CSV table of N, CA, C and O in Angstrom, one decimal:
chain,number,residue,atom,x,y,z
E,1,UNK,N,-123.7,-0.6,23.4
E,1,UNK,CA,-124.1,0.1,24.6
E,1,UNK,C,-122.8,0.8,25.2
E,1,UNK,O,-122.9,2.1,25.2
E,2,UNK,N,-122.0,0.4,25.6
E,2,UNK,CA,-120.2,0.6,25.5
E,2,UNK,C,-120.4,2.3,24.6
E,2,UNK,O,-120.7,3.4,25.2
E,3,UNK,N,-120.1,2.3,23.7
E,3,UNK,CA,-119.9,3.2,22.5
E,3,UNK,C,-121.0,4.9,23.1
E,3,UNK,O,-120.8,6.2,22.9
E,4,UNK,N,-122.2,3.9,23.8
E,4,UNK,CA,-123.5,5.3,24.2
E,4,UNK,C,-122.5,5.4,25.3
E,4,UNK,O,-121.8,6.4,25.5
E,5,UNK,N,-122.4,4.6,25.8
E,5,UNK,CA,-121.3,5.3,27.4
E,5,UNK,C,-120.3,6.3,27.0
E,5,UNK,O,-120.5,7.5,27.4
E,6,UNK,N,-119.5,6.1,26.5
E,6,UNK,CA,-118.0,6.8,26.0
E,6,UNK,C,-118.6,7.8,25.2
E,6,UNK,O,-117.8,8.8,25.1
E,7,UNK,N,-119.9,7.9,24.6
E,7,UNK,CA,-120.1,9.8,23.8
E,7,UNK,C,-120.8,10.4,24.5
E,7,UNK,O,-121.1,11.6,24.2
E,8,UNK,N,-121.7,9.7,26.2
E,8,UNK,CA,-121.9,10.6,27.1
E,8,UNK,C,-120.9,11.1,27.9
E,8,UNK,O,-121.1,12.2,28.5
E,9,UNK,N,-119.5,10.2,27.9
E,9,UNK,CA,-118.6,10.7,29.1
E,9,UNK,C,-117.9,12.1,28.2
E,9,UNK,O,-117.6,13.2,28.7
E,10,UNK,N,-117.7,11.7,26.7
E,10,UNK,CA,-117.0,12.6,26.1
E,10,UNK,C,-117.7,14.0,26.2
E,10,UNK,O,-117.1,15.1,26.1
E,11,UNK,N,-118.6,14.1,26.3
E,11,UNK,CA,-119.7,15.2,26.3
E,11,UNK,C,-119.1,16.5,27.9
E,11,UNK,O,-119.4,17.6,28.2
E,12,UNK,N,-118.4,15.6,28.4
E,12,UNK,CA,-118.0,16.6,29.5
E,12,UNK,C,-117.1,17.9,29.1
E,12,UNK,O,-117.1,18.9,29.8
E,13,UNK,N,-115.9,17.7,27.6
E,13,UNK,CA,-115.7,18.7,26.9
E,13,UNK,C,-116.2,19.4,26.6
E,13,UNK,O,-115.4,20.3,26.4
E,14,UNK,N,-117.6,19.7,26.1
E,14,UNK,CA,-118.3,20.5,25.5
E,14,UNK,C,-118.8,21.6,26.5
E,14,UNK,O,-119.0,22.8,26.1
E,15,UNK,N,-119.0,21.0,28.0
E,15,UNK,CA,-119.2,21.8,29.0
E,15,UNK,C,-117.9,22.8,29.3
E,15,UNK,O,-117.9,24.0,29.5
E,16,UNK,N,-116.8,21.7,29.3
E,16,UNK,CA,-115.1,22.5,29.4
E,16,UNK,C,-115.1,23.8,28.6
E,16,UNK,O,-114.7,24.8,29.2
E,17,UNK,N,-115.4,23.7,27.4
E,17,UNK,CA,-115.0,24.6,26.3
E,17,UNK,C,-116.3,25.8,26.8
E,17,UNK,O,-116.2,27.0,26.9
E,18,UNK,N,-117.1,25.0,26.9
E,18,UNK,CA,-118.1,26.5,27.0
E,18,UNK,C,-118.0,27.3,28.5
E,18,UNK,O,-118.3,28.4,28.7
E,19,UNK,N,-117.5,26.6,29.4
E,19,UNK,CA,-117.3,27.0,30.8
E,19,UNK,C,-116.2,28.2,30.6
E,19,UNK,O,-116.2,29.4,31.0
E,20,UNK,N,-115.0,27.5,29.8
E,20,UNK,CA,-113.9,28.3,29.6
E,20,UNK,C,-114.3,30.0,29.1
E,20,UNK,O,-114.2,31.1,29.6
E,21,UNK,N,-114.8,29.5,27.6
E,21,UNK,CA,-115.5,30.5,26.8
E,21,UNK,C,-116.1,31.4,27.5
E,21,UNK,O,-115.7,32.5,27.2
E,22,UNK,N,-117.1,31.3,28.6
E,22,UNK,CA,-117.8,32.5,29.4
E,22,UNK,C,-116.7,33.1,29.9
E,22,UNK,O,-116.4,34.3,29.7
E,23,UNK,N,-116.0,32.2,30.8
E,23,UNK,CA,-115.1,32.8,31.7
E,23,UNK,C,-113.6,33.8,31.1
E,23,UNK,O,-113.1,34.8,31.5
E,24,UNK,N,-113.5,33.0,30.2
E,24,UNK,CA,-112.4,34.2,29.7
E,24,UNK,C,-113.3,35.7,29.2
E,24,UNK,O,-112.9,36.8,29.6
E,25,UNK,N,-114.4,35.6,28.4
E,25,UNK,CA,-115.2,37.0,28.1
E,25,UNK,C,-115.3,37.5,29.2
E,25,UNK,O,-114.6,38.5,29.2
E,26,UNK,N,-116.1,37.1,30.6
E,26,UNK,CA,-116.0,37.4,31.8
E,26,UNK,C,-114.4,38.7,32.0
E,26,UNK,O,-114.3,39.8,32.4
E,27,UNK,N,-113.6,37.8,31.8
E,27,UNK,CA,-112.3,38.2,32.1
E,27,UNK,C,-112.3,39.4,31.7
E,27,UNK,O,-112.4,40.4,32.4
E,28,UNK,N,-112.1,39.4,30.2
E,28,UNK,CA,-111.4,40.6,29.2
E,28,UNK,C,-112.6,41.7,29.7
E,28,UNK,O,-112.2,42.9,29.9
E,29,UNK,N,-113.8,41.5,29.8
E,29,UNK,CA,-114.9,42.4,30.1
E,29,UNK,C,-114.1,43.5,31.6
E,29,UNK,O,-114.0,44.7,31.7
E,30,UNK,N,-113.7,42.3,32.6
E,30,UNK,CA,-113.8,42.9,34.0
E,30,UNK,C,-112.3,43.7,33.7
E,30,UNK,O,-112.2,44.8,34.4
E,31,UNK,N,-111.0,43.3,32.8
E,31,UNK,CA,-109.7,44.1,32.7
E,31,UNK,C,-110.1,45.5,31.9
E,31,UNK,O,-109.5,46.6,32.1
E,32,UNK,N,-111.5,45.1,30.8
E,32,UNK,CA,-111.4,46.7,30.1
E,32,UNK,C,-112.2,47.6,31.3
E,32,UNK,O,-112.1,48.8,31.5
E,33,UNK,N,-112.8,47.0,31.9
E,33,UNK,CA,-113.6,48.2,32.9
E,33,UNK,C,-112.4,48.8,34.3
E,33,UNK,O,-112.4,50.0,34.7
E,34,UNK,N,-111.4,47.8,34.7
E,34,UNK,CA,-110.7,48.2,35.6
E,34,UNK,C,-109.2,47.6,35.3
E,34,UNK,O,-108.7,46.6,35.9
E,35,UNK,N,-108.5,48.2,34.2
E,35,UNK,CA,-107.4,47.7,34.2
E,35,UNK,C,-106.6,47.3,35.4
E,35,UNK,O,-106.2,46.1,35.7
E,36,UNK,N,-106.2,48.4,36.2
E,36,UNK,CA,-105.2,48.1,37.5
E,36,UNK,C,-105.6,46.9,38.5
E,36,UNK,O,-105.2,46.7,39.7
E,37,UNK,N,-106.6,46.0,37.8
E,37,UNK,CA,-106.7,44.7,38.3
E,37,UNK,C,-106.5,43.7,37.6
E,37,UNK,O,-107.2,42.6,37.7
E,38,UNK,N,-105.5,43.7,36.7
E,38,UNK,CA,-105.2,42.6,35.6
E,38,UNK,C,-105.1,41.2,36.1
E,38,UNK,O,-105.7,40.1,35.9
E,39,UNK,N,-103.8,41.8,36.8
E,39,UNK,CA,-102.9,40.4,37.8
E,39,UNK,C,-103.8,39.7,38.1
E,39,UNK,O,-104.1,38.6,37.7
E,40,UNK,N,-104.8,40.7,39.5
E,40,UNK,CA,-105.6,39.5,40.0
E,40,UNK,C,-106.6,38.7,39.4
E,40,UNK,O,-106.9,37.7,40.0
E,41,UNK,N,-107.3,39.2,38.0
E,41,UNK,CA,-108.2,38.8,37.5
E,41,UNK,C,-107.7,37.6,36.5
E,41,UNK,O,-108.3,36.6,36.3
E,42,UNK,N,-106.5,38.2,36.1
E,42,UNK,CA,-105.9,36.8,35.0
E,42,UNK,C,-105.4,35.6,36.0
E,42,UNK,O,-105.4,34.4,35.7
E,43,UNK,N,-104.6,36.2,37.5
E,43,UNK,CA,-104.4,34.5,38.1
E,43,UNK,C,-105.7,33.4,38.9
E,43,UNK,O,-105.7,32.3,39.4
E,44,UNK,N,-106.7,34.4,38.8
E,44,UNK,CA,-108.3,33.7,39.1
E,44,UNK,C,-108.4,32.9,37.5
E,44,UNK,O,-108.2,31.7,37.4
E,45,UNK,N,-108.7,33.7,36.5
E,45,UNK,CA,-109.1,33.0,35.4
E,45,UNK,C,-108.4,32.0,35.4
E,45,UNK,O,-109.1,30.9,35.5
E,46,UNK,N,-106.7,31.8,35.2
E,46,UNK,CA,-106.0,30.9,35.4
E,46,UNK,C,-106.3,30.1,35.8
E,46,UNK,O,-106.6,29.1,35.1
E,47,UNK,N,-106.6,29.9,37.8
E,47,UNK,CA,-107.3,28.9,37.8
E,47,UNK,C,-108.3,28.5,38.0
E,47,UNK,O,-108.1,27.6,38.8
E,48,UNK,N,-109.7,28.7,37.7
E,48,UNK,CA,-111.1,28.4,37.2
E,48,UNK,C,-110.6,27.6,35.3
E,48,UNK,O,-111.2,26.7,34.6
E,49,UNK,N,-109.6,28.4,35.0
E,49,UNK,CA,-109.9,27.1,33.2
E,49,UNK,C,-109.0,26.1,33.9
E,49,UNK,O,-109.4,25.0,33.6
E,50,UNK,N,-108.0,26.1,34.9
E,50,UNK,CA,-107.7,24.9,35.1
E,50,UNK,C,-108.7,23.6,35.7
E,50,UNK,O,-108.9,22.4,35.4
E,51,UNK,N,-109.2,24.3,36.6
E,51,UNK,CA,-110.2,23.2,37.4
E,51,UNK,C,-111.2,22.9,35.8
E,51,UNK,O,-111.3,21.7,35.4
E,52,UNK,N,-112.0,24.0,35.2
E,52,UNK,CA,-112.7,23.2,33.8
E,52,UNK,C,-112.2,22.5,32.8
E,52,UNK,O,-113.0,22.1,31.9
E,53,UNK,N,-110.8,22.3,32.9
E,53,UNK,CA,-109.8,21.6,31.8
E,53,UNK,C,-109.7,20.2,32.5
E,53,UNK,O,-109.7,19.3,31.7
E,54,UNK,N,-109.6,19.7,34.2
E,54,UNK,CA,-109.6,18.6,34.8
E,54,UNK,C,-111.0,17.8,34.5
E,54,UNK,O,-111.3,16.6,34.3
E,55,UNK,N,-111.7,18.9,34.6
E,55,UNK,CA,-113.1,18.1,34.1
E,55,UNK,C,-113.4,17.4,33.0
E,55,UNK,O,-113.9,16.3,33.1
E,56,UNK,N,-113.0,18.0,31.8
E,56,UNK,CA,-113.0,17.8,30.4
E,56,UNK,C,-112.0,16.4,30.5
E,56,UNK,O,-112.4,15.3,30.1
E,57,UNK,N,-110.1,16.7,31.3
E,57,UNK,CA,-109.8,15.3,31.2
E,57,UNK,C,-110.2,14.0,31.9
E,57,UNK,O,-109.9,12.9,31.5
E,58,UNK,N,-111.0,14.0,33.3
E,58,UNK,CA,-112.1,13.0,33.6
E,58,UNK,C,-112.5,12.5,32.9
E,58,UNK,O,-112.3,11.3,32.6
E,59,UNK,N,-113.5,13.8,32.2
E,59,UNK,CA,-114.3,12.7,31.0
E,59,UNK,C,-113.6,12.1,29.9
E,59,UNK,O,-114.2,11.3,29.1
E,60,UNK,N,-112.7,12.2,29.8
E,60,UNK,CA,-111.3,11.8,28.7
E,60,UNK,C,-111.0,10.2,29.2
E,60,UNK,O,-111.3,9.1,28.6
E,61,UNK,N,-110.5,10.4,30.5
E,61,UNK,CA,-110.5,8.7,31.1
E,61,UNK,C,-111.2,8.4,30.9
E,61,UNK,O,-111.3,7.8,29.9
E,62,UNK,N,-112.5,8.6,31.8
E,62,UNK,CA,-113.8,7.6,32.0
E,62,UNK,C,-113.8,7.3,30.5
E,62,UNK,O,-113.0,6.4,30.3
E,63,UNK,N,-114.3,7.8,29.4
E,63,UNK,CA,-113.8,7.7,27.9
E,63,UNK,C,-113.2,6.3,27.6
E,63,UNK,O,-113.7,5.4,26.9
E,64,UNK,N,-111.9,6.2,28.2
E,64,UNK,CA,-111.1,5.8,27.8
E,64,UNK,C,-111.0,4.3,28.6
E,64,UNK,O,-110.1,3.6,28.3
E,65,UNK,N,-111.6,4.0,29.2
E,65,UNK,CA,-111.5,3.5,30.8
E,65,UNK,C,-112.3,2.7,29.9
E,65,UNK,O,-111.7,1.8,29.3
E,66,UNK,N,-113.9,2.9,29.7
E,66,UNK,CA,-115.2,2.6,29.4
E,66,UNK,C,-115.0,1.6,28.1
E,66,UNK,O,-115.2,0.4,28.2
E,67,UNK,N,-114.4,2.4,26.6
E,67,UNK,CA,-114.2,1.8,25.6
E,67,UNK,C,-112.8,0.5,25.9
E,67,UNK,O,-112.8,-0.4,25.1
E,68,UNK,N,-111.9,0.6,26.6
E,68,UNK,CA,-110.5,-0.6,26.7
E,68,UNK,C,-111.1,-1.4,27.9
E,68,UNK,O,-111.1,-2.6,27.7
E,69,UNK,N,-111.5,-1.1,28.8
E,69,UNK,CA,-111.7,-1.8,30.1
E,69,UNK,C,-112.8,-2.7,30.3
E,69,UNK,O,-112.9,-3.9,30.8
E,70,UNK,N,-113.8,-1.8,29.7
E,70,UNK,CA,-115.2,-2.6,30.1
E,70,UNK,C,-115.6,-3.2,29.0
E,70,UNK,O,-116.8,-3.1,28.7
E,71,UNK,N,-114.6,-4.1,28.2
E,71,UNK,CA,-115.2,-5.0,26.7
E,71,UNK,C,-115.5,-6.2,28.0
E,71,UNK,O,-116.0,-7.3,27.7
């Protein structure tokens, strides 16, 4: 039961990677239509993959937490 816990927490990467995924196409989409907005578009993306990257490592603890902690 342990083991089903830790491959639903790990599952929060899968959302990370695809959250990121949109958001960077998003990105490169909105620089080729208006270059002279690079800056501000790339230090937004910046941080939107940060906040989806803390998520992914949550689920990394909880992960980690779940399989060492809770035998």
């Amino acid at each position: 039961m342990l083991a089903l816990g830790a491959a639903i927490a790990v599952l929060t990467g899968i959302g990370a990677g695809v959250g990121i995924g949109i958001a960077t196409g998003k990105a490169v989409e909105s620089i080729a239509r208006q270059p002279e907005a690079a800056g501000e578009i790339r230090s937004t993306l910046i941080i939107g993959c940060a906040l989806a990257e803390a998520t992914a490592v949550y689920g990394l603890v909880a992960t980690i937490l779940i399989i060492f902690v809770a035998k």
